[in-house]
mmCIF file of C-alpha atoms and ligand atoms in Angstrom:
data_model
loop_
_atom_site.group_PDB
_atom_site.id
_atom_site.type_symbol
_atom_site.label_atom_id
_atom_site.label_comp_id
_atom_site.label_asym_id
_atom_site.label_seq_id
_atom_site.Cartn_x
_atom_site.Cartn_y
_atom_site.Cartn_z
ATOM 1 C CA UNK A 1 97.192 -3.944 72.392
ATOM 2 C CA UNK A 2 96.900 -2.993 76.173
ATOM 3 C CA UNK A 3 95.678 0.440 77.248
ATOM 4 C CA UNK A 4 97.680 2.119 80.228
ATOM 5 C CA UNK A 5 95.488 4.788 81.753
ATOM 6 C CA UNK A 6 97.481 8.052 82.402
ATOM 7 C CA UNK A 7 96.538 7.460 85.998
ATOM 8 C CA UNK A 8 98.983 4.946 86.324
ATOM 9 C CA UNK A 9 101.765 6.418 84.646
ATOM 10 C CA UNK A 10 101.081 9.622 86.672
ATOM 11 C CA UNK A 11 101.124 7.646 89.929
ATOM 12 C CA UNK A 12 104.712 6.080 88.863
ATOM 13 C CA UNK A 13 106.087 9.447 87.879
ATOM 14 C CA UNK A 14 104.750 11.355 91.007
ATOM 15 C CA UNK A 15 105.842 9.187 93.641
ATOM 16 C CA UNK A 16 109.189 8.592 95.283
ATOM 17 C CA UNK A 17 108.719 6.363 98.261
ATOM 18 C CA UNK A 18 107.506 3.422 96.595
ATOM 19 C CA UNK A 19 106.521 -0.026 98.060
ATOM 20 C CA UNK A 20 106.021 -2.680 95.514
ATOM 21 C CA UNK A 21 104.767 -6.115 97.090
ATOM 22 C CA UNK A 22 103.191 -9.151 95.135
ATOM 23 C CA UNK A 23 101.406 -12.109 96.267
ATOM 24 C CA UNK A 24 101.660 -14.848 99.005
ATOM 25 C CA UNK A 25 103.468 -18.361 97.954
ATOM 26 C CA UNK A 26 104.798 -16.337 95.074
ATOM 27 C CA UNK A 27 105.499 -18.016 91.927
ATOM 28 C CA UNK A 28 107.711 -16.770 88.596
ATOM 29 C CA UNK A 29 105.207 -13.812 87.656
ATOM 30 C CA UNK A 30 104.888 -12.533 91.266
ATOM 31 C CA UNK A 31 108.933 -12.716 91.886
ATOM 32 C CA UNK A 32 109.569 -11.524 88.103
ATOM 33 C CA UNK A 33 106.968 -8.836 88.005
ATOM 34 C CA UNK A 34 108.137 -7.361 91.549
ATOM 35 C CA UNK A 35 111.806 -7.437 90.449
ATOM 36 C CA UNK A 36 110.944 -5.895 87.134
ATOM 37 C CA UNK A 37 108.935 -3.382 88.540
ATOM 38 C CA UNK A 38 112.030 -2.645 90.664
ATOM 39 C CA UNK A 39 114.352 -2.267 87.788
ATOM 40 C CA UNK A 40 111.512 -0.182 85.929
ATOM 41 C CA UNK A 41 111.432 2.273 88.643
ATOM 42 C CA UNK A 42 115.341 2.279 89.336
ATOM 43 C CA UNK A 43 115.425 3.381 85.500
ATOM 44 C CA UNK A 44 113.179 6.115 86.252
ATOM 45 C CA UNK A 45 115.718 7.272 89.299
ATOM 46 C CA UNK A 46 113.762 5.853 92.104
ATOM 47 C CA UNK A 47 114.884 3.900 95.204
ATOM 48 C CA UNK A 48 111.642 1.557 95.430
ATOM 49 C CA UNK A 49 111.268 -1.107 98.364
ATOM 50 C CA UNK A 50 110.374 -4.560 97.325
ATOM 51 C CA UNK A 51 108.656 -6.780 99.728
ATOM 52 C CA UNK A 52 107.034 -10.180 99.858
ATOM 53 C CA UNK A 53 105.591 -12.004 102.853
ATOM 54 C CA UNK A 54 106.830 -15.397 101.945
ATOM 55 C CA UNK A 55 110.304 -16.278 100.902
ATOM 56 C CA UNK A 56 111.395 -16.149 97.352
ATOM 57 C CA UNK A 57 111.419 -19.865 95.771
ATOM 58 C CA UNK A 58 115.006 -21.351 95.448
ATOM 59 C CA UNK A 59 114.997 -21.149 91.671
ATOM 60 C CA UNK A 60 114.010 -17.391 91.580
ATOM 61 C CA UNK A 61 116.385 -16.266 93.833
ATOM 62 C CA UNK A 62 119.249 -16.225 91.008
ATOM 63 C CA UNK A 63 117.081 -13.356 89.415
ATOM 64 C CA UNK A 64 118.798 -10.345 89.522
ATOM 65 C CA UNK A 65 118.359 -7.917 92.611
ATOM 66 C CA UNK A 66 116.338 -10.914 94.087
ATOM 67 C CA UNK A 67 118.327 -10.482 97.414
ATOM 68 C CA UNK A 68 116.893 -7.004 97.978
ATOM 69 C CA UNK A 69 113.414 -8.206 98.186
ATOM 70 C CA UNK A 70 112.281 -7.827 101.768
ATOM 71 C CA UNK A 71 110.580 -10.831 103.282
ATOM 72 C CA UNK A 72 108.974 -11.666 106.672
ATOM 73 C CA UNK A 73 111.804 -13.599 107.643
ATOM 74 C CA UNK A 74 114.099 -10.437 107.335
ATOM 75 C CA UNK A 75 115.107 -8.319 110.844
ATOM 76 C CA UNK A 76 113.945 -5.220 109.135
ATOM 77 C CA UNK A 77 110.488 -6.364 107.525
ATOM 78 C CA UNK A 78 108.577 -4.737 110.244
ATOM 79 C CA UNK A 79 110.503 -1.558 110.543
ATOM 80 C CA UNK A 80 111.241 -1.149 106.649
ATOM 81 C CA UNK A 81 107.928 -2.559 104.959
ATOM 82 C CA UNK A 82 104.968 -3.023 107.584
ATOM 83 C CA UNK A 83 105.658 0.204 109.789
ATOM 84 C CA UNK A 84 107.201 2.636 106.891
ATOM 85 C CA UNK A 85 104.951 5.122 105.351
ATOM 86 C CA UNK A 86 105.162 5.425 101.591
ATOM 87 C CA UNK A 87 103.861 7.814 98.970
ATOM 88 C CA UNK A 88 102.622 4.762 96.527
ATOM 89 C CA UNK A 89 102.043 1.034 97.369
ATOM 90 C CA UNK A 90 101.859 -1.084 94.243
ATOM 91 C CA UNK A 91 100.497 -4.454 94.260
ATOM 92 C CA UNK A 92 101.586 -6.833 91.644
ATOM 93 C CA UNK A 93 99.907 -10.059 90.123
ATOM 94 C CA UNK A 94 97.422 -10.119 93.263
ATOM 95 C CA UNK A 95 93.954 -10.758 92.531
ATOM 96 C CA UNK A 96 92.283 -9.687 95.685
ATOM 97 C CA UNK A 97 93.680 -7.788 98.935
ATOM 98 C CA UNK A 98 94.476 -11.004 100.990
ATOM 99 C CA UNK A 99 96.970 -11.910 98.414
ATOM 100 C CA UNK A 100 99.202 -9.288 99.796
ATOM 101 C CA UNK A 101 99.699 -11.153 102.949
ATOM 102 C CA UNK A 102 100.958 -8.914 105.931
ATOM 103 C CA UNK A 103 103.098 -6.905 103.453
ATOM 104 C CA UNK A 104 100.634 -4.738 103.281
ATOM 105 C CA UNK A 105 99.540 -2.988 106.523
ATOM 106 C CA UNK A 106 96.461 -0.907 105.730
ATOM 107 C CA UNK A 107 96.984 0.878 109.130
ATOM 108 C CA UNK A 108 100.114 2.390 107.569
ATOM 109 C CA UNK A 109 100.242 2.047 104.037
ATOM 110 C CA UNK A 110 96.323 2.829 103.534
ATOM 111 C CA UNK A 111 97.711 6.433 103.905
ATOM 112 C CA UNK A 112 99.101 5.902 100.381
ATOM 113 C CA UNK A 113 97.108 5.331 96.938
ATOM 114 C CA UNK A 114 97.275 1.835 96.109
ATOM 115 C CA UNK A 115 98.034 0.755 92.549
ATOM 116 C CA UNK A 116 97.012 -2.581 91.393
ATOM 117 C CA UNK A 117 98.597 -4.103 88.397
ATOM 118 C CA UNK A 118 97.531 -7.447 87.574
ATOM 119 C CA UNK A 119 96.250 -9.812 84.863
ATOM 120 C CA UNK A 120 93.614 -12.069 86.790
ATOM 121 C CA UNK A 121 90.080 -12.318 85.337
ATOM 122 C CA UNK A 122 89.155 -12.876 88.960
ATOM 123 C CA UNK A 123 90.885 -9.298 90.099
ATOM 124 C CA UNK A 124 88.554 -7.791 92.622
ATOM 125 C CA UNK A 125 89.553 -3.888 91.933
ATOM 126 C CA UNK A 126 90.839 -3.515 95.308
ATOM 127 C CA UNK A 127 93.210 -0.543 94.665
ATOM 128 C CA UNK A 128 92.632 3.082 94.560
ATOM 129 C CA UNK A 129 94.118 2.647 90.804
ATOM 130 C CA UNK A 130 93.429 -0.624 89.124
ATOM 131 C CA UNK A 131 95.184 -1.712 85.855
ATOM 132 C CA UNK A 132 93.736 -5.160 85.245
ATOM 133 C CA UNK A 133 94.476 -6.382 81.929
ATOM 134 C CA UNK A 134 93.148 -10.241 81.919
ATOM 135 C CA UNK A 135 93.984 -10.334 77.948
ATOM 136 C CA UNK A 136 97.738 -10.780 79.239
ATOM 137 C CA UNK A 137 99.077 -14.056 80.181
ATOM 138 C CA UNK A 138 101.297 -12.642 82.813
ATOM 139 C CA UNK A 139 101.818 -9.409 84.908
ATOM 140 C CA UNK A 140 105.307 -8.961 83.658
ATOM 141 C CA UNK A 141 103.505 -9.270 80.067
ATOM 142 C CA UNK A 142 102.112 -5.892 81.259
ATOM 143 C CA UNK A 143 105.090 -4.408 82.493
ATOM 144 C CA UNK A 144 106.923 -4.914 79.041
ATOM 145 C CA UNK A 145 104.017 -2.521 77.858
ATOM 146 C CA UNK A 146 104.460 -0.338 80.927
ATOM 147 C CA UNK A 147 108.062 -0.013 80.023
ATOM 148 C CA UNK A 148 107.513 0.574 76.493
ATOM 149 C CA UNK A 149 105.300 3.564 77.833
ATOM 150 C CA UNK A 150 107.768 4.742 79.982
ATOM 151 C CA UNK A 151 110.487 4.380 77.613
ATOM 152 C CA UNK A 152 112.616 2.005 79.310
ATOM 153 C CA UNK A 153 114.263 -0.548 77.051
ATOM 154 C CA UNK A 154 113.361 -3.980 77.403
ATOM 155 C CA UNK A 155 117.125 -5.208 78.055
ATOM 156 C CA UNK A 156 119.471 -6.729 80.796
ATOM 157 C CA UNK A 157 118.002 -7.339 84.082
ATOM 158 C CA UNK A 158 114.574 -6.199 83.238
ATOM 159 C CA UNK A 159 114.292 -8.429 80.125
ATOM 160 C CA UNK A 160 115.383 -11.548 82.346
ATOM 161 C CA UNK A 161 112.904 -10.750 85.236
ATOM 162 C CA UNK A 162 109.975 -10.302 82.806
ATOM 163 C CA UNK A 163 110.795 -13.488 80.711
ATOM 164 C CA UNK A 164 110.947 -15.549 83.891
ATOM 165 C CA UNK A 165 107.429 -14.900 84.406
ATOM 166 C CA UNK A 166 106.136 -14.820 80.987
ATOM 167 C CA UNK A 167 107.650 -18.361 80.985
ATOM 168 C CA UNK A 168 106.334 -19.714 83.992
ATOM 169 C CA UNK A 169 102.622 -18.318 83.792
ATOM 170 C CA UNK A 170 102.252 -19.899 80.185
ATOM 171 C CA UNK A 171 104.201 -23.038 81.365
ATOM 172 C CA UNK A 172 106.436 -21.850 78.394
ATOM 173 C CA UNK A 173 104.254 -20.845 75.976
ATOM 174 C CA UNK A 174 101.699 -23.758 76.074
ATOM 175 C CA UNK A 175 98.645 -22.459 77.783
ATOM 176 C CA UNK A 176 95.855 -21.267 75.891
ATOM 177 C CA UNK A 177 96.203 -17.609 76.885
ATOM 178 C CA UNK A 178 99.480 -17.695 74.732
ATOM 179 C CA UNK A 179 98.679 -15.083 72.052
ATOM 180 C CA UNK A 180 100.635 -13.670 69.398
ATOM 181 C CA UNK A 181 101.346 -10.965 71.251
ATOM 182 C CA UNK A 182 102.816 -12.998 74.107
ATOM 183 C CA UNK A 183 105.171 -14.358 71.599
ATOM 184 C CA UNK A 184 106.196 -10.984 70.421
ATOM 185 C CA UNK A 185 106.871 -9.673 73.888
ATOM 186 C CA UNK A 186 108.821 -12.916 74.618
ATOM 187 C CA UNK A 187 110.892 -12.454 71.415
ATOM 188 C CA UNK A 188 111.621 -8.406 72.342
ATOM 189 C CA UNK A 189 112.854 -9.809 75.802
ATOM 190 C CA UNK A 190 115.054 -12.431 73.888
ATOM 191 C CA UNK A 191 116.526 -9.618 71.783
ATOM 192 C CA UNK A 192 117.133 -7.704 74.889
ATOM 193 C CA UNK A 193 119.184 -10.322 76.157
ATOM 194 C CA UNK A 194 117.336 -12.853 78.046
ATOM 195 C CA UNK A 195 117.952 -16.574 77.824
ATOM 196 C CA UNK A 196 114.832 -18.645 77.024
ATOM 197 C CA UNK A 197 116.817 -21.869 77.230
ATOM 198 C CA UNK A 198 118.162 -20.905 80.850
ATOM 199 C CA UNK A 199 114.872 -19.454 82.079
ATOM 200 C CA UNK A 200 113.129 -22.610 81.141
ATOM 201 C CA UNK A 201 115.779 -25.042 82.844
ATOM 202 C CA UNK A 202 115.764 -23.145 85.771
ATOM 203 C CA UNK A 203 111.933 -22.822 86.366
ATOM 204 C CA UNK A 204 110.068 -25.554 84.507
ATOM 205 C CA UNK A 205 112.392 -28.578 83.586
ATOM 206 C CA UNK A 206 113.799 -29.468 87.180
ATOM 207 C CA UNK A 207 112.971 -30.530 90.550
ATOM 208 C CA UNK A 208 114.427 -31.526 93.531
ATOM 209 C CA UNK A 209 114.558 -35.366 94.140
ATOM 210 C CA UNK A 210 112.135 -34.725 97.389
ATOM 211 C CA UNK A 211 109.511 -33.423 95.199
ATOM 212 C CA UNK A 212 109.596 -36.186 92.874
ATOM 213 C CA UNK A 213 109.254 -38.264 95.957
ATOM 214 C CA UNK A 214 106.590 -36.402 97.246
ATOM 215 C CA UNK A 215 104.395 -37.085 94.100
ATOM 216 C CA UNK A 216 105.240 -40.688 94.848
ATOM 217 C CA UNK A 217 103.238 -40.753 97.717
ATOM 218 C CA UNK A 218 100.678 -38.555 96.787
ATOM 219 C CA UNK A 219 99.885 -40.205 93.512
ATOM 220 C CA UNK A 220 98.255 -43.449 95.225
ATOM 221 C CA UNK A 221 95.505 -41.084 96.384
ATOM 222 C CA UNK A 222 94.474 -40.383 92.718
ATOM 223 C CA UNK A 223 90.882 -40.742 91.763
ATOM 224 C CA UNK A 224 89.000 -40.244 88.238
ATOM 225 C CA UNK A 225 85.275 -39.602 88.324
ATOM 226 C CA UNK A 226 83.102 -37.942 85.487
ATOM 227 C CA UNK A 227 86.006 -36.054 83.782
ATOM 228 C CA UNK A 228 87.278 -35.052 87.276
ATOM 229 C CA UNK A 229 90.952 -36.276 88.778
ATOM 230 C CA UNK A 230 91.896 -35.429 91.895
ATOM 231 C CA UNK A 231 94.470 -36.211 94.589
ATOM 232 C CA UNK A 232 94.950 -35.530 98.294
ATOM 233 C CA UNK A 233 97.923 -35.038 100.784
ATOM 234 C CA UNK A 234 98.149 -34.203 104.592
ATOM 235 C CA UNK A 235 101.045 -33.275 106.380
ATOM 236 C CA UNK A 236 102.918 -36.316 107.109
ATOM 237 C CA UNK A 237 103.566 -37.067 103.504
ATOM 238 C CA UNK A 238 105.436 -33.932 103.208
ATOM 239 C CA UNK A 239 107.524 -34.595 106.075
ATOM 240 C CA UNK A 240 108.244 -37.935 104.811
ATOM 241 C CA UNK A 241 109.454 -36.605 101.507
ATOM 242 C CA UNK A 242 111.422 -33.883 103.628
ATOM 243 C CA UNK A 243 109.450 -30.693 102.332
ATOM 244 C CA UNK A 244 107.499 -27.839 103.679
ATOM 245 C CA UNK A 245 103.712 -28.342 103.381
ATOM 246 C CA UNK A 246 103.116 -26.751 100.073
ATOM 247 C CA UNK A 247 102.258 -26.297 96.370
ATOM 248 C CA UNK A 248 102.881 -29.618 94.793
ATOM 249 C CA UNK A 249 102.851 -28.654 91.064
ATOM 250 C CA UNK A 250 100.811 -31.995 90.413
ATOM 251 C CA UNK A 251 97.510 -30.591 89.446
ATOM 252 C CA UNK A 252 98.998 -29.526 85.985
ATOM 253 C CA UNK A 253 100.388 -33.060 85.952
ATOM 254 C CA UNK A 254 96.990 -34.777 86.804
ATOM 255 C CA UNK A 255 95.138 -32.706 84.065
ATOM 256 C CA UNK A 256 97.090 -34.516 81.301
ATOM 257 C CA UNK A 257 94.900 -37.582 81.968
ATOM 258 C CA UNK A 258 92.711 -38.107 78.750
ATOM 259 C CA UNK A 259 89.755 -38.673 80.361
ATOM 260 C CA UNK A 260 90.062 -35.677 82.780
ATOM 261 C CA UNK A 261 88.495 -32.359 81.988
ATOM 262 C CA UNK A 262 89.531 -30.989 85.387
ATOM 263 C CA UNK A 263 92.150 -31.629 87.981
ATOM 264 C CA UNK A 264 92.199 -30.898 91.619
ATOM 265 C CA UNK A 265 95.149 -31.384 94.156
ATOM 266 C CA UNK A 266 94.071 -30.878 97.690
ATOM 267 C CA UNK A 267 96.576 -30.065 100.486
ATOM 268 C CA UNK A 268 95.905 -30.178 104.164
ATOM 269 C CA UNK A 269 97.718 -27.694 106.607
ATOM 270 C CA UNK A 270 97.480 -26.908 109.858
ATOM 271 C CA UNK A 271 96.643 -23.080 110.836
ATOM 272 C CA UNK A 272 98.245 -21.662 113.885
ATOM 273 C CA UNK A 273 95.284 -21.452 116.003
ATOM 274 C CA UNK A 274 95.238 -25.289 115.638
ATOM 275 C CA UNK A 275 92.430 -25.920 113.270
ATOM 276 C CA UNK A 276 93.173 -27.021 109.568
ATOM 277 C CA UNK A 277 92.363 -25.918 106.191
ATOM 278 C CA UNK A 278 92.738 -27.333 102.867
ATOM 279 C CA UNK A 279 94.708 -25.694 100.180
ATOM 280 C CA UNK A 280 93.027 -26.516 96.713
ATOM 281 C CA UNK A 281 94.866 -26.133 93.273
ATOM 282 C CA UNK A 282 92.578 -26.347 89.957
ATOM 283 C CA UNK A 283 93.376 -27.221 86.498
ATOM 284 C CA UNK A 284 91.127 -27.258 83.493
ATOM 285 C CA UNK A 285 91.606 -28.489 79.736
ATOM 286 C CA UNK A 286 91.328 -25.907 77.203
ATOM 287 C CA UNK A 287 87.773 -24.870 76.540
ATOM 288 C CA UNK A 288 86.814 -25.688 80.336
ATOM 289 C CA UNK A 289 87.112 -23.254 83.226
ATOM 290 C CA UNK A 290 87.965 -23.454 86.915
ATOM 291 C CA UNK A 291 88.304 -19.769 87.506
ATOM 292 C CA UNK A 292 84.304 -19.445 88.643
ATOM 293 C CA UNK A 293 84.730 -22.341 90.724
ATOM 294 C CA UNK A 294 87.792 -20.859 92.668
ATOM 295 C CA UNK A 295 86.107 -17.467 93.117
ATOM 296 C CA UNK A 296 82.604 -19.089 94.258
ATOM 297 C CA UNK A 297 84.885 -20.745 97.015
ATOM 298 C CA UNK A 298 86.802 -17.471 97.913
ATOM 299 C CA UNK A 299 89.853 -17.885 95.779
ATOM 300 C CA UNK A 300 90.667 -16.420 92.262
ATOM 301 C CA UNK A 301 92.975 -17.468 89.090
ATOM 302 C CA UNK A 302 92.188 -18.097 85.544
ATOM 303 C CA UNK A 303 90.356 -20.096 83.436
ATOM 304 C CA UNK A 304 93.040 -22.920 83.048
ATOM 305 C CA UNK A 305 94.675 -22.595 86.422
ATOM 306 C CA UNK A 306 92.978 -21.546 90.028
ATOM 307 C CA UNK A 307 93.063 -22.000 93.486
ATOM 308 C CA UNK A 308 91.404 -21.398 97.069
ATOM 309 C CA UNK A 309 91.831 -22.098 100.729
ATOM 310 C CA UNK A 310 89.170 -23.608 102.577
ATOM 311 C CA UNK A 311 88.706 -24.243 106.192
ATOM 312 C CA UNK A 312 88.243 -27.987 107.231
ATOM 313 C CA UNK A 313 89.924 -31.063 106.908
ATOM 314 C CA UNK A 314 90.424 -33.368 103.844
ATOM 315 C CA UNK A 315 87.617 -35.571 104.695
ATOM 316 C CA UNK A 316 85.179 -32.407 105.005
ATOM 317 C CA UNK A 317 86.674 -30.619 102.145
ATOM 318 C CA UNK A 318 87.302 -32.930 99.295
ATOM 319 C CA UNK A 319 83.952 -34.483 98.684
ATOM 320 C CA UNK A 320 82.068 -31.261 98.553
ATOM 321 C CA UNK A 321 84.470 -29.554 96.326
ATOM 322 C CA UNK A 322 84.729 -32.523 94.217
ATOM 323 C CA UNK A 323 81.071 -32.496 94.278
ATOM 324 C CA UNK A 324 81.142 -28.986 92.792
ATOM 325 C CA UNK A 325 83.825 -29.655 89.966
ATOM 326 C CA UNK A 326 81.600 -32.599 88.583
ATOM 327 C CA UNK A 327 78.816 -30.081 88.372
ATOM 328 C CA UNK A 328 80.671 -27.371 86.789
ATOM 329 C CA UNK A 329 82.162 -30.396 84.381
ATOM 330 C CA UNK A 330 78.678 -31.308 83.274
ATOM 331 C CA UNK A 331 77.395 -27.785 82.996
ATOM 332 C CA UNK A 332 80.613 -26.534 80.972
ATOM 333 C CA UNK A 333 80.148 -29.851 78.418
ATOM 334 C CA UNK A 334 76.438 -29.136 77.985
ATOM 335 C CA UNK A 335 77.442 -25.567 77.035
ATOM 336 C CA UNK A 336 80.130 -26.515 74.736
ATOM 337 C CA UNK A 337 77.548 -29.175 72.966
ATOM 338 C CA UNK A 338 75.202 -26.145 72.515
ATOM 339 C CA UNK A 339 78.018 -24.316 71.041
ATOM 340 C CA UNK A 340 78.979 -26.562 68.750
HETATM 341 MN MN1 LIG B 1 100.373 -14.048 87.038
#
């Protein structure tokens, strides 16, 4: 059971003007925990402001109250988020301050205490109050325990939002951090009315055709060496597929190769200043670890799934990072053989 420090409950109980934010490029756990916290706070009689720098992905827009999230595209983002003073700011599912993007404005928001609620083992404890629970598979799992502590029932909208994060972060209960406690929380959320089949279908069992088209353009670049499989994509393939440059979801697929212990997908992006950066998305098979690798490159994540963004081009970044992955894979194989 996860311990909740009294300071966390105290901060929530005493604040009234509350800003809740989650991370850039939001996933199901980011949106689910953000909305879940919204429902929790409304249940306590508060009216929180929910904000994200980046847009809510299409598949999560149907979640209850998703339309109330203020994103950078909204006309009132500056006045109601960036330039508004609050008496508590809550960062959900973010492992480091940069993950909050420009939804957090330290000049204004720095006046209020920052409460960090996160389950990433790479969390840098950047809040004034930090509740970090790496034993939880999702931030949404932590919020289920928070609801218990605040005597808020795990039903209705809250249950639907929280089960979404649990399903997406565990790839529907398939990752190695899917403990009996995860299933126990999922069971209670289902008993509270959340539909596992609807959430799985909406989040994991579907793709726009353009995404499958994108995969067909990226897959010819795959390489496999020394237990490391990788692929690379630059902007033109996204344009050809008709998609904005972003996450491909391919690294989870690549790591299913029998011969691979780790995977990476590299996506080159154009930065506003004219330079380029490469987004690296890593996956590892059970017993292997890509969290440390991502952290050493300025990113973060979990042992089985992590990422980072590096300045440069594919030609500069890929050989360097693949070399580091091969070294990490060899060292981890050595440790695994000692352990046997
Ligand atoms: Mn998460």
